[in-house]
CSV table of C-alpha atoms in Angstrom, one decimal:
chain,number,residue,atom,x,y,z
A,1,MET,CA,-44.3,57.8,29.0
A,2,ALA,CA,-44.6,54.0,28.9
A,3,GLY,CA,-42.3,51.0,29.5
A,4,ARG,CA,-41.5,48.7,26.5
A,5,GLU,CA,-43.4,45.5,26.4
A,6,ASP,CA,-41.3,42.4,27.1
A,7,GLY,CA,-42.9,40.5,24.2
A,8,ALA,CA,-43.1,42.1,20.7
A,9,ARG,CA,-46.1,41.3,18.6
A,10,PRO,CA,-45.3,39.1,15.6
A,11,ALA,CA,-45.0,41.2,12.5
A,12,GLN,CA,-46.6,40.5,9.2
A,13,VAL,CA,-44.0,39.1,6.8
A,14,ALA,CA,-45.9,39.4,3.5
A,15,GLY,CA,-48.0,42.2,2.1
A,16,ALA,CA,-51.5,41.9,0.6
A,17,ASP,CA,-49.9,42.1,-2.9
A,18,GLY,CA,-47.3,39.4,-2.0
A,19,GLY,CA,-44.5,42.0,-2.0
A,20,PRO,CA,-41.9,42.5,0.8
A,21,THR,CA,-43.2,44.0,4.0
A,22,TRP,CA,-41.3,46.2,6.4
A,23,ALA,CA,-40.5,43.1,8.5
A,24,GLN,CA,-38.9,41.3,5.5
A,25,GLU,CA,-36.9,44.5,4.7
A,26,LEU,CA,-35.8,44.7,8.3
A,27,LEU,CA,-34.7,41.1,8.4
A,28,ASP,CA,-32.6,41.6,5.3
A,29,HIS,CA,-30.4,43.9,7.4
A,30,LEU,CA,-29.4,40.8,9.4
A,31,ARG,CA,-27.9,39.1,6.4
A,32,PRO,CA,-24.1,38.8,6.5
A,33,THR,CA,-23.9,41.3,3.6
A,34,GLY,CA,-26.2,43.8,5.1
A,35,ARG,CA,-25.1,44.2,8.7
A,36,ASP,CA,-24.7,48.0,8.9
A,37,ILE,CA,-26.2,49.9,11.8
A,38,ARG,CA,-26.2,53.2,9.9
A,39,LYS,CA,-28.2,51.6,7.1
A,40,VAL,CA,-30.7,50.2,9.6
A,41,VAL,CA,-31.3,53.6,11.2
A,42,ALA,CA,-31.6,55.2,7.8
A,43,TRP,CA,-34.1,52.5,6.8
A,44,LEU,CA,-36.1,53.2,10.0
A,45,ALA,CA,-36.4,56.9,9.3
A,46,ASP,CA,-37.7,56.1,5.9
A,47,ALA,CA,-40.1,53.4,7.1
A,48,VAL,CA,-41.8,55.7,9.6
A,49,GLN,CA,-41.5,58.8,7.4
A,50,GLY,CA,-39.5,60.8,9.9
A,51,THR,CA,-36.0,61.0,11.3
A,52,ALA,CA,-34.1,58.5,13.4
A,53,TRP,CA,-30.8,58.4,15.2
A,54,LEU,CA,-28.8,56.2,17.6
A,55,GLN,CA,-26.6,57.5,20.3
A,56,ASP,CA,-24.8,56.1,23.3
A,57,GLY,CA,-25.4,57.1,26.9
A,58,THR,CA,-22.8,59.9,26.8
A,59,GLY,CA,-24.7,61.5,23.9
A,60,ARG,CA,-22.2,60.4,21.2
A,61,LEU,CA,-23.9,59.9,17.9
A,62,LEU,CA,-23.6,56.4,16.4
A,63,ALA,CA,-25.9,56.8,13.4
A,64,GLY,CA,-28.6,59.0,11.9
A,65,THR,CA,-29.5,62.7,12.2
A,66,PRO,CA,-30.1,63.8,15.8
A,67,THR,CA,-32.5,66.4,17.2
A,68,PRO,CA,-32.3,67.8,20.8
A,69,LEU,CA,-33.7,65.5,23.5
A,70,ASP,CA,-34.7,66.1,27.2
A,71,GLU,CA,-31.6,65.3,29.3
A,72,ASN,CA,-33.6,64.0,32.2
A,73,LEU,CA,-35.5,61.6,29.9
A,74,LEU,CA,-32.3,60.3,28.5
A,75,ALA,CA,-30.9,59.8,31.9
A,76,ASP,CA,-33.9,57.7,32.9
A,77,LEU,CA,-33.5,55.5,29.8
A,78,VAL,CA,-29.7,55.1,30.3
A,79,SER,CA,-30.1,54.3,34.0
A,80,GLY,CA,-32.7,51.6,33.3
A,81,ARG,CA,-35.6,53.3,35.2
A,82,ILE,CA,-37.6,53.0,31.9
A,83,ALA,CA,-37.1,50.9,28.8
A,84,SER,CA,-38.9,53.2,26.4
A,85,ALA,CA,-40.7,56.5,26.2
A,86,ALA,CA,-43.2,58.4,24.1
A,87,TRP,CA,-43.2,62.2,23.9
A,88,ASP,CA,-45.6,64.3,21.9
A,89,ASP,CA,-44.6,67.9,21.3
A,90,THR,CA,-46.1,70.6,19.1
A,91,GLY,CA,-45.6,69.3,15.5
A,92,ARG,CA,-43.3,66.6,16.7
A,93,HIS,CA,-43.9,63.0,18.0
A,94,LEU,CA,-41.0,61.1,19.6
A,95,ARG,CA,-40.3,57.5,20.4
A,96,LEU,CA,-37.2,56.7,22.5
A,97,VAL,CA,-36.1,53.1,23.1
A,98,ARG,CA,-33.3,51.9,25.4
A,99,VAL,CA,-30.8,49.8,23.4
A,100,GLU,CA,-28.5,47.4,25.3
A,101,GLN,CA,-24.9,47.3,24.2
A,102,PRO,CA,-22.3,44.7,25.0
A,103,PRO,CA,-20.1,45.8,28.0
A,104,PRO,CA,-18.1,47.8,28.6
A,105,ALA,CA,-20.0,50.0,26.2
A,106,VAL,CA,-22.6,52.4,27.6
A,107,VAL,CA,-26.3,51.7,27.1
A,108,GLY,CA,-27.6,53.4,23.9
A,109,VAL,CA,-30.8,55.2,22.9
A,110,LEU,CA,-32.7,54.8,19.7
A,111,ALA,CA,-34.8,57.9,19.0
A,112,VAL,CA,-37.4,58.4,16.3
A,113,SER,CA,-39.2,61.6,15.4
A,114,ARG,CA,-42.0,62.2,12.9
A,115,PRO,CA,-44.6,64.8,12.3
A,116,ALA,CA,-47.6,62.4,12.5
A,117,PRO,CA,-48.6,60.5,15.7
A,118,PHE,CA,-47.3,56.9,16.0
A,119,ASP,CA,-49.8,54.3,14.9
A,120,ARG,CA,-49.5,50.6,15.7
A,121,ARG,CA,-47.5,49.9,12.5
A,122,ALA,CA,-44.9,52.7,13.2
A,123,SER,CA,-44.7,51.6,16.9
A,124,ASP,CA,-44.0,48.0,15.8
A,125,ILE,CA,-41.4,49.1,13.4
A,126,VAL,CA,-39.5,51.1,16.1
A,127,THR,CA,-39.7,48.2,18.6
A,128,HIS,CA,-38.5,45.5,16.2
A,129,THR,CA,-35.8,47.8,14.8
A,130,ALA,CA,-34.4,48.3,18.4
A,131,GLN,CA,-34.1,44.6,18.7
A,132,VAL,CA,-32.3,44.3,15.4
A,133,VAL,CA,-29.9,47.1,16.4
A,134,GLU,CA,-29.1,45.3,19.7
A,135,LEU,CA,-28.3,42.1,17.7
A,136,LEU,CA,-26.1,44.1,15.3
A,137,LEU,CA,-24.3,45.8,18.2
A,138,ARG,CA,-23.6,42.4,19.8
A,139,ALA,CA,-22.4,40.9,16.5
A,140,ARG,CA,-20.2,43.9,15.8
A,141,GLU,CA,-18.6,43.7,19.3
A,142,SER,CA,-18.1,40.0,18.9
A,143,THR,CA,-16.5,40.4,15.5
A,144,THR,CA,-14.3,43.2,16.9
A,145,ALA,CA,-13.2,41.2,19.9
A,146,GLY,CA,-12.4,38.2,17.6
A,147,ARG,CA,-10.3,40.4,15.4
A,148,ARG,CA,-8.5,41.9,18.4
A,149,LEU,CA,-7.8,38.3,19.6
A,150,GLN,CA,-6.6,37.3,16.2
A,151,ARG,CA,-4.3,40.3,16.0
A,152,ALA,CA,-2.9,39.8,19.5
A,153,THR,CA,-2.3,36.1,18.7
A,154,SER,CA,-0.6,37.0,15.4
A,155,ASP,CA,1.6,39.6,17.2
A,156,LEU,CA,2.5,37.0,19.8
A,157,ARG,CA,3.6,34.5,17.2
A,158,LEU,CA,5.7,37.1,15.5
A,159,ALA,CA,7.3,38.0,18.9
A,160,ILE,CA,8.3,34.4,19.4
A,161,LEU,CA,9.8,34.2,15.9
A,162,GLN,CA,11.8,37.4,16.5
A,163,LEU,CA,13.2,35.9,19.8
A,164,LEU,CA,14.2,32.7,17.9
A,165,MET,CA,15.9,34.8,15.2
A,166,VAL,CA,18.2,36.3,17.8
A,167,GLU,CA,18.8,32.9,19.5
A,168,ASP,CA,16.9,33.8,22.7
A,169,THR,CA,15.3,30.4,22.9
A,170,VAL,CA,14.6,30.6,26.6
A,171,SER,CA,12.4,33.7,26.3
A,172,ALA,CA,10.8,32.3,23.2
A,173,ARG,CA,9.8,29.1,25.1
A,174,ARG,CA,8.5,31.2,28.0
A,175,VAL,CA,6.3,33.3,25.8
A,176,ALA,CA,5.0,30.3,23.9
A,177,ALA,CA,4.2,28.3,27.0
A,178,GLY,CA,1.2,30.4,28.0
A,179,LEU,CA,-0.9,29.8,24.9
A,180,TRP,CA,0.8,26.9,23.1
A,181,PRO,CA,2.2,24.5,25.7
A,182,GLY,CA,4.9,22.2,24.3
A,183,LEU,CA,5.1,24.1,21.0
A,184,LEU,CA,8.8,24.7,21.3
A,185,ASP,CA,9.7,21.7,23.4
A,186,THR,CA,12.2,20.6,20.8
A,187,ASP,CA,15.9,20.6,20.2
A,188,THR,CA,15.7,20.7,16.4
A,189,ALA,CA,13.2,22.4,14.1
A,190,CYS,CA,12.6,23.0,10.4
A,191,VAL,CA,11.5,26.3,8.9
A,192,TYR,CA,9.2,26.5,5.9
A,193,VAL,CA,8.3,29.5,3.8
A,194,LEU,CA,5.1,29.5,1.8
A,195,GLU,CA,4.6,32.0,-1.0
A,196,GLY,CA,1.3,32.9,-2.5
A,197,CYS,CA,-0.3,36.3,-3.3
A,198,ALA,CA,-0.3,39.0,-0.7
A,199,GLU,CA,-4.1,39.4,-0.8
A,200,ASP,CA,-4.7,35.8,0.1
A,201,ARG,CA,-2.0,35.5,2.8
A,202,ASP,CA,-4.3,35.5,5.8
A,203,ARG,CA,-6.3,32.6,4.4
A,204,LEU,CA,-3.1,30.7,3.6
A,205,ALA,CA,-1.9,31.2,7.2
A,206,GLU,CA,-5.2,29.9,8.5
A,207,GLU,CA,-5.0,26.9,6.3
A,208,CYS,CA,-1.5,26.2,7.6
A,209,LEU,CA,-2.8,26.3,11.2
A,210,THR,CA,-5.7,24.0,10.3
A,211,GLU,CA,-3.6,21.5,8.3
A,212,THR,CA,-1.1,21.2,11.1
A,213,GLU,CA,-3.7,21.3,13.9
A,214,GLU,CA,-1.9,24.3,15.4
A,215,GLN,CA,1.1,22.2,16.4
A,216,VAL,CA,3.5,24.5,14.7
A,217,LEU,CA,4.4,28.2,14.8
A,218,VAL,CA,2.7,30.0,11.9
A,219,VAL,CA,3.8,33.6,11.3
A,220,ARG,CA,2.8,36.1,8.6
A,221,CYS,CA,6.2,37.3,7.4
A,222,PRO,CA,6.9,40.9,8.5
A,223,ALA,CA,9.3,41.4,5.6
A,224,VAL,CA,7.5,39.9,2.6
A,225,ASP,CA,3.8,40.4,2.3
A,226,ALA,CA,3.3,37.2,0.2
A,227,HIS,CA,5.2,34.9,2.6
A,228,VAL,CA,4.0,32.8,5.5
A,229,ILE,CA,6.7,31.3,7.8
A,230,VAL,CA,6.2,28.0,9.6
A,231,VAL,CA,8.5,26.7,12.4
A,232,ALA,CA,7.9,23.0,13.0
A,233,PRO,CA,9.6,20.4,15.2
A,234,ASP,CA,11.8,18.4,12.9
A,235,ASP,CA,10.1,17.8,9.6
A,236,THR,CA,6.7,16.7,11.1
A,237,ALA,CA,4.7,19.3,9.2
A,238,ALA,CA,6.3,18.6,5.8
A,239,GLY,CA,3.6,16.3,4.5
A,240,GLU,CA,0.7,18.5,5.5
A,241,LEU,CA,2.3,21.6,4.0
A,242,ARG,CA,3.1,19.8,0.7
A,243,SER,CA,-0.5,18.6,0.5
A,244,LEU,CA,-1.7,22.2,1.0
A,245,ILE,CA,0.6,23.5,-1.7
A,246,GLY,CA,-0.7,20.8,-4.1
A,247,ARG,CA,-4.2,22.1,-3.8
A,248,ARG,CA,-3.4,25.8,-4.2
A,249,PRO,CA,-2.4,27.1,-7.6
A,250,GLY,CA,0.3,29.8,-7.6
A,251,THR,CA,1.6,28.8,-4.2
A,252,TYR,CA,5.2,27.6,-3.5
A,253,LEU,CA,6.9,26.0,-0.6
A,254,GLY,CA,10.6,26.1,0.5
A,255,GLY,CA,11.8,24.1,3.5
A,256,SER,CA,15.0,24.1,5.5
A,257,ALA,CA,17.1,21.2,6.7
A,258,PRO,CA,16.6,20.4,10.4
A,259,GLN,CA,18.5,22.9,12.6
A,260,SER,CA,18.8,23.5,16.3
A,261,LEU,CA,16.2,25.9,17.6
A,262,ALA,CA,19.0,28.4,18.3
A,263,ARG,CA,19.7,28.4,14.5
A,264,THR,CA,16.3,29.4,13.4
A,265,ALA,CA,17.7,32.3,11.5
A,266,THR,CA,19.9,29.9,9.5
A,267,ALA,CA,17.0,27.6,8.9
A,268,TYR,CA,14.9,30.6,7.7
A,269,GLY,CA,17.7,31.5,5.2
A,270,GLN,CA,17.7,27.9,3.9
A,271,ALA,CA,14.0,27.9,3.5
A,272,VAL,CA,14.1,31.2,1.5
A,273,SER,CA,16.9,29.7,-0.7
A,274,ALA,CA,14.8,26.5,-1.3
A,275,LEU,CA,11.8,28.7,-2.2
A,276,ALA,CA,13.8,30.2,-5.0
A,277,VAL,CA,14.4,26.7,-6.4
A,278,ALA,CA,10.7,25.7,-5.9
A,279,ARG,CA,9.7,28.4,-8.4
A,280,PHE,CA,11.4,26.4,-11.1
A,281,ARG,CA,9.9,23.0,-10.2
A,282,PRO,CA,6.7,21.6,-11.5
A,283,ASP,CA,5.5,20.4,-8.0
A,284,LYS,CA,6.2,24.0,-6.6
A,285,GLN,CA,8.2,22.5,-3.7
A,286,ALA,CA,11.8,22.3,-2.6
A,287,VAL,CA,13.7,21.4,0.5
A,288,TYR,CA,17.1,22.8,1.1
A,289,ALA,CA,19.6,20.3,0.0
A,290,GLU,CA,22.3,19.5,2.5
A,291,ARG,CA,24.9,20.4,-0.1
A,292,THR,CA,28.6,20.8,0.7
A,293,HIS,CA,29.2,24.2,2.2
A,294,PRO,CA,32.6,25.8,1.9
A,295,GLU,CA,33.2,26.2,5.6
A,296,ARG,CA,32.8,22.4,6.0
A,297,LEU,CA,35.8,21.9,3.7
A,298,MET,CA,38.1,24.0,6.0
A,299,ASP,CA,39.9,22.6,9.0
A,300,PRO,CA,37.5,23.3,12.0
A,301,ALA,CA,40.2,24.3,14.4
A,302,GLU,CA,41.9,26.7,11.9
A,303,LEU,CA,38.5,28.1,10.9
A,304,HIS,CA,37.7,28.7,14.6
A,305,GLY,CA,41.0,30.4,15.2
A,306,TRP,CA,40.5,32.7,12.1
A,307,THR,CA,37.0,33.5,13.2
A,308,THR,CA,38.0,34.4,16.7
A,309,HIS,CA,40.7,36.6,15.3
A,310,VAL,CA,38.5,38.4,12.8
A,311,LEU,CA,35.8,39.2,15.5
A,312,ARG,CA,38.4,40.0,18.2
A,313,PRO,CA,37.7,43.8,18.0
A,314,LEU,CA,34.3,43.2,19.4
A,315,ASP,CA,35.6,41.4,22.5
A,316,THR,CA,35.8,44.7,24.4
A,317,LEU,CA,32.0,45.1,24.3
A,318,ALA,CA,29.6,43.9,27.0
A,319,HIS,CA,28.5,40.3,26.3
A,320,HIS,CA,24.9,41.2,25.6
A,321,THR,CA,25.9,44.1,23.4
A,322,ARG,CA,28.3,42.0,21.4
A,323,ALA,CA,25.7,39.3,20.9
A,324,GLU,CA,23.1,41.8,19.8
A,325,LEU,CA,25.5,43.4,17.3
A,326,LEU,CA,26.6,40.1,15.8
A,327,ALA,CA,23.1,38.7,15.5
A,328,THR,CA,21.8,41.9,13.9
A,329,THR,CA,24.7,42.1,11.5
A,330,ARG,CA,24.3,38.4,10.5
A,331,LEU,CA,20.7,39.0,9.6
A,332,GLY,CA,21.5,42.3,7.9
A,333,LEU,CA,24.1,40.6,5.7
A,334,GLN,CA,21.6,37.8,5.0
A,335,PHE,CA,18.8,40.1,4.0
A,336,THR,CA,18.3,43.8,3.4
A,337,ALA,CA,18.5,46.1,6.3
A,338,VAL,CA,14.8,46.9,5.9
A,339,ASN,CA,13.7,43.2,5.9
A,340,ALA,CA,16.1,42.4,8.8
A,341,ALA,CA,14.5,45.3,10.8
A,342,LYS,CA,11.0,43.8,10.1
A,343,VAL,CA,12.1,40.4,11.2
A,344,LEU,CA,13.8,41.6,14.4
A,345,GLY,CA,11.0,44.1,15.2
A,346,VAL,CA,13.2,47.2,15.3
A,347,SER,CA,13.6,50.2,13.0
A,348,ARG,CA,15.8,50.0,9.9
A,349,ASN,CA,17.9,52.8,11.4
A,350,THR,CA,18.6,50.6,14.4
A,351,VAL,CA,19.8,47.8,12.1
A,352,ARG,CA,22.0,50.1,10.1
A,353,ALA,CA,23.4,51.8,13.2
A,354,ARG,CA,24.4,48.4,14.6
A,355,MET,CA,25.9,47.2,11.4
A,356,GLU,CA,27.8,50.5,11.0
A,357,ARG,CA,29.2,50.0,14.5
A,358,VAL,CA,30.4,46.4,13.6
A,359,GLU,CA,31.8,47.8,10.3
A,360,ALA,CA,33.8,50.4,12.2
A,361,LEU,CA,35.0,47.9,14.8
A,362,LEU,CA,36.1,45.4,12.1
A,363,ARG,CA,37.4,48.3,9.9
A,364,ALA,CA,35.5,46.6,7.0
A,365,ASP,CA,33.6,47.9,4.0
A,366,PHE,CA,30.2,46.2,3.8
A,367,SER,CA,29.5,47.8,0.4
A,368,ASP,CA,32.0,45.3,-1.0
A,369,LEU,CA,30.4,41.8,-1.6
A,370,ALA,CA,33.7,40.0,-1.0
A,371,THR,CA,34.0,41.6,2.4
A,372,ARG,CA,30.3,40.8,3.2
A,373,ALA,CA,30.9,37.2,2.2
A,374,VAL,CA,34.0,36.9,4.4
A,375,VAL,CA,32.4,38.5,7.5
A,376,HIS,CA,29.3,36.4,6.9
A,377,LEU,CA,31.5,33.3,7.0
A,378,ALA,CA,33.0,34.5,10.3
A,379,LEU,CA,29.5,35.2,11.8
A,380,ASN,CA,28.1,31.8,10.7
A,381,THR,CA,31.1,30.1,12.2
A,382,TRP,CA,30.7,32.1,15.4
A,383,ILE,CA,27.0,31.0,15.6
A,384,GLY,CA,28.0,27.4,15.2
A,385,LEU,CA,30.5,27.5,17.9
A,386,GLY,CA,28.6,26.0,20.8
A,387,THR,CA,31.8,24.7,22.2
A,388,GLU,CA,35.5,24.9,21.4
A,389,PRO,CA,36.5,22.5,18.6
A,390,GLN,CA,37.9,19.2,19.9
A,391,GLU,CA,41.6,18.7,19.6
A,392,THR,CA,42.4,16.5,16.7
A,393,GLY,CA,46.2,16.7,16.9
A,394,ALA,CA,48.8,19.4,17.2
A,395,VAL,CA,47.4,22.8,17.9
A,396,PRO,CA,48.1,25.1,14.9
A,397,THR,CA,50.5,28.0,15.7
A,398,GLY,CA,49.0,31.4,15.2
A,399,HIS,CA,46.0,32.2,13.1
A,400,ARG,CA,45.5,31.2,9.5
A,401,ARG,CA,45.1,33.9,6.9
A,402,LEU,CA,42.0,33.9,4.8
A,403,GLY,CA,44.0,33.0,1.7
A,404,GLU,CA,45.3,29.9,3.4
A,405,LEU,CA,41.8,28.9,4.5
A,406,LEU,CA,40.6,29.2,1.0
A,407,SER,CA,43.5,27.5,-0.7
A,408,GLY,CA,42.8,23.9,0.5
A,409,PRO,CA,42.5,21.3,-2.2
A,410,ALA,CA,39.0,20.2,-1.1
A,411,LEU,CA,37.7,23.7,-1.2
A,412,ARG,CA,39.2,24.5,-4.6
A,413,THR,CA,37.8,21.3,-6.0
A,414,TRP,CA,34.3,22.2,-4.7
A,415,ALA,CA,34.7,25.7,-6.2
A,416,SER,CA,35.8,24.4,-9.6
A,417,GLU,CA,32.9,22.0,-9.8
A,418,LEU,CA,30.4,24.6,-8.7
A,419,LEU,CA,31.4,27.3,-11.2
A,420,ALA,CA,32.0,24.8,-14.0
A,421,ARG,CA,28.2,24.4,-14.3
A,422,LEU,CA,28.2,27.9,-15.9
A,423,ASP,CA,30.6,26.9,-18.7
A,424,ALA,CA,27.9,25.2,-20.8
A,425,ASP,CA,26.2,28.5,-21.5
A,426,ALA,CA,27.7,30.3,-24.5
A,427,ARG,CA,27.0,33.7,-23.0
A,428,ASP,CA,29.9,33.4,-20.6
A,429,LEU,CA,27.8,33.6,-17.5
A,430,ARG,CA,30.8,33.1,-15.3
A,431,ARG,CA,32.5,36.3,-16.6
A,432,THR,CA,29.3,38.3,-16.1
A,433,LEU,CA,28.8,37.0,-12.6
A,434,ARG,CA,32.4,37.6,-11.6
A,435,THR,CA,32.2,41.2,-12.9
A,436,TRP,CA,28.8,41.9,-11.3
A,437,ILE,CA,30.1,40.7,-7.9
A,438,ALA,CA,33.3,42.7,-8.2
A,439,ALA,CA,31.1,45.8,-9.0
A,440,GLY,CA,29.3,45.3,-5.7
A,441,GLY,CA,26.2,43.7,-7.3
A,442,ASN,CA,25.6,46.9,-9.3
A,443,ALA,CA,24.3,45.9,-12.8
A,444,GLU,CA,25.0,49.4,-14.3
A,445,ARG,CA,28.7,49.5,-13.2
A,446,ALA,CA,29.1,45.9,-14.4
A,447,ALA,CA,27.5,46.7,-17.7
A,448,GLN,CA,30.0,49.6,-18.3
A,449,ILE,CA,32.9,47.3,-17.6
A,450,LEU,CA,31.5,44.5,-19.9
A,451,GLY,CA,30.3,46.9,-22.6
A,452,VAL,CA,26.7,45.6,-22.5
A,453,HIS,CA,23.3,46.8,-21.4
A,454,ALA,CA,22.5,46.6,-17.6
A,455,GLN,CA,19.5,44.5,-18.4
A,456,THR,CA,21.8,41.9,-20.1
A,457,VAL,CA,23.8,41.7,-16.9
A,458,ARG,CA,20.6,41.1,-14.8
A,459,GLU,CA,19.4,38.4,-17.3
A,460,HIS,CA,22.8,36.7,-17.1
A,461,VAL,CA,22.8,36.7,-13.3
A,462,ARG,CA,19.2,35.5,-13.3
A,463,SER,CA,20.0,32.7,-15.7
A,464,ALA,CA,22.9,31.6,-13.4
A,465,GLU,CA,20.5,31.0,-10.5
A,466,PRO,CA,18.8,27.8,-11.6
A,467,VAL,CA,22.2,26.5,-12.9
A,468,LEU,CA,23.9,27.0,-9.6
A,469,GLU,CA,20.7,26.3,-7.6
A,470,ARG,CA,21.3,29.4,-5.6
A,471,GLN,CA,19.6,32.7,-5.2
A,472,LEU,CA,21.9,35.5,-6.4
A,473,LEU,CA,20.0,38.7,-7.0
A,474,ALA,CA,18.9,38.8,-3.4
A,475,ALA,CA,22.1,39.1,-1.3
A,476,GLY,CA,22.4,36.2,1.2
A,477,SER,CA,24.2,33.0,2.0
A,478,ASP,CA,23.7,31.6,-1.6
A,479,LEU,CA,25.5,34.5,-3.1
A,480,TYR,CA,28.2,34.5,-0.5
A,481,GLU,CA,29.0,30.9,-1.3
A,482,VAL,CA,29.5,31.8,-4.9
A,483,VAL,CA,31.7,34.7,-3.8
A,484,LEU,CA,33.8,32.3,-1.7
A,485,ALA,CA,34.1,30.0,-4.7
A,486,LEU,CA,35.5,32.8,-6.8
A,487,LEU,CA,37.8,33.9,-4.1
A,488,ALA,CA,39.1,30.3,-3.7
A,489,LEU,CA,39.9,30.1,-7.4
A,490,GLY,CA,41.5,33.6,-7.4
A,491,ASP,CA,38.8,35.0,-9.7
A,492,LEU,CA,38.2,37.8,-7.2
A,493,ASP,CA,40.6,39.9,-5.1
A,494,GLN,CA,40.5,39.0,-1.4
A,495,PRO,CA,39.1,41.7,0.8
A,496,ASP,CA,41.5,43.6,3.0
A,497,LEU,CA,40.6,43.2,6.6
A,498,ARG,CA,44.1,44.0,7.8
A,499,ARG,CA,43.0,47.3,9.2
A,500,ALA,CA,40.8,45.4,11.6
A,501,ASN,CA,44.0,43.9,13.2
A,502,ARG,CA,46.1,47.1,13.6
A,503,ASP,CA,44.7,47.6,17.1
A,504,HIS,CA,46.0,44.1,17.9
A,505,PRO,CA,49.8,44.1,17.4
A,506,ASP,CA,50.1,40.7,19.1
A,507,SER,CA,48.4,39.1,16.2
A,508,PRO,CA,50.9,37.7,13.6
A,509,VAL,CA,48.5,37.4,10.8
A,510,HIS,CA,45.9,39.4,8.9
A,511,GLY,CA,42.3,38.8,7.9
């Protein structure tokens, strides 16, 4: 047995014929495209015309084809008593070299066996290969640690977004403070959604971080593989993100209007809506227009009273349970249950169970689009009620009915102007849209009523999207605004929420 020399002899790098030597071949395994320990060990076996293998101190095979070794000899190598060993047996000649691994991994052993004795060339090959293996093990551990850190950081960003989505801004700020101090020290924020190809999303997310100097929250969307979500204070990141989109073909950007941090879910919905518009624009960008929303055309005090009345069946629940159910249902109405579950970080069965509980308490039918739109109106109003509305005069007696809320002249004018945009199309898009909504968004049922093909219905609805500047095929606030417009003009039957009030005989009105 012999200890390994501290300094290795320099290897010849060119053969007598000018061809590659074993040293050049070994160095090739250090190239970025060739860093594979199993290939290095296989190359070693071929270079010495024998067998080679790599194992850790516990005997676990890492690469190659093993043969039995003396346990005491292995123990001396692993413990550090010796750095290398030579062992000549009948018909077999062994070289064992201690290989350092990054902690906390156990020290490894590189073993080589061949039928002929080891000459200087073979011994040099083994010594240099051990050094290369050590380098590759360190590089692999460094790469693995880097990936673990990236994954943990990405998961942490997603957790912060999920807390913001359910309005838990206190916890979101506490989680963010450890790694990104000051990131959420803001009262208002904008949400941006960037869309590219799913395969390139990681690079897109990294470019977002680089362009914004990591002063924003960048999250790989858990619901849509092609989306990257950015939460930024005010609109400070808009310029950088627009510049990024301009340099990337096939990438689109949708941005929200500034919202309070507690209304991140609202801002996210606005960004997704703007993204749908961006797909039709040559610059591939759109910011959510602060258009007139139907609830802003209703009397605030009366809308507040109606909302309180509609959601009254949930008042018997514990505060945290009520808040959890309402926040989940709001997202579930805005997106699909599956996507809402991914955004919230819970199972889709949990989302459905919570929504079914709200559905039962409100005695509502969420399969009906008009019902979904009305409940969504109530939930949005509830989210916006930071305080009671200020008194502007006489307090209205009782609660307003939905029909009375929707019958105001301002709201009806808005609804008429919105739907009138469809009249220029000879295909009667308004009739198709009304029938499709009445059919619960089911193209097949609407096609049967209209006497056309289901694909025709889908094409009509898709054609209405750029005209109305609203995303319709994906259920959400855009579609619900159109539903409210149709309800205001009497083109749709109002949903029956009266059953929700039967447990409250003191209420003089219905939903």
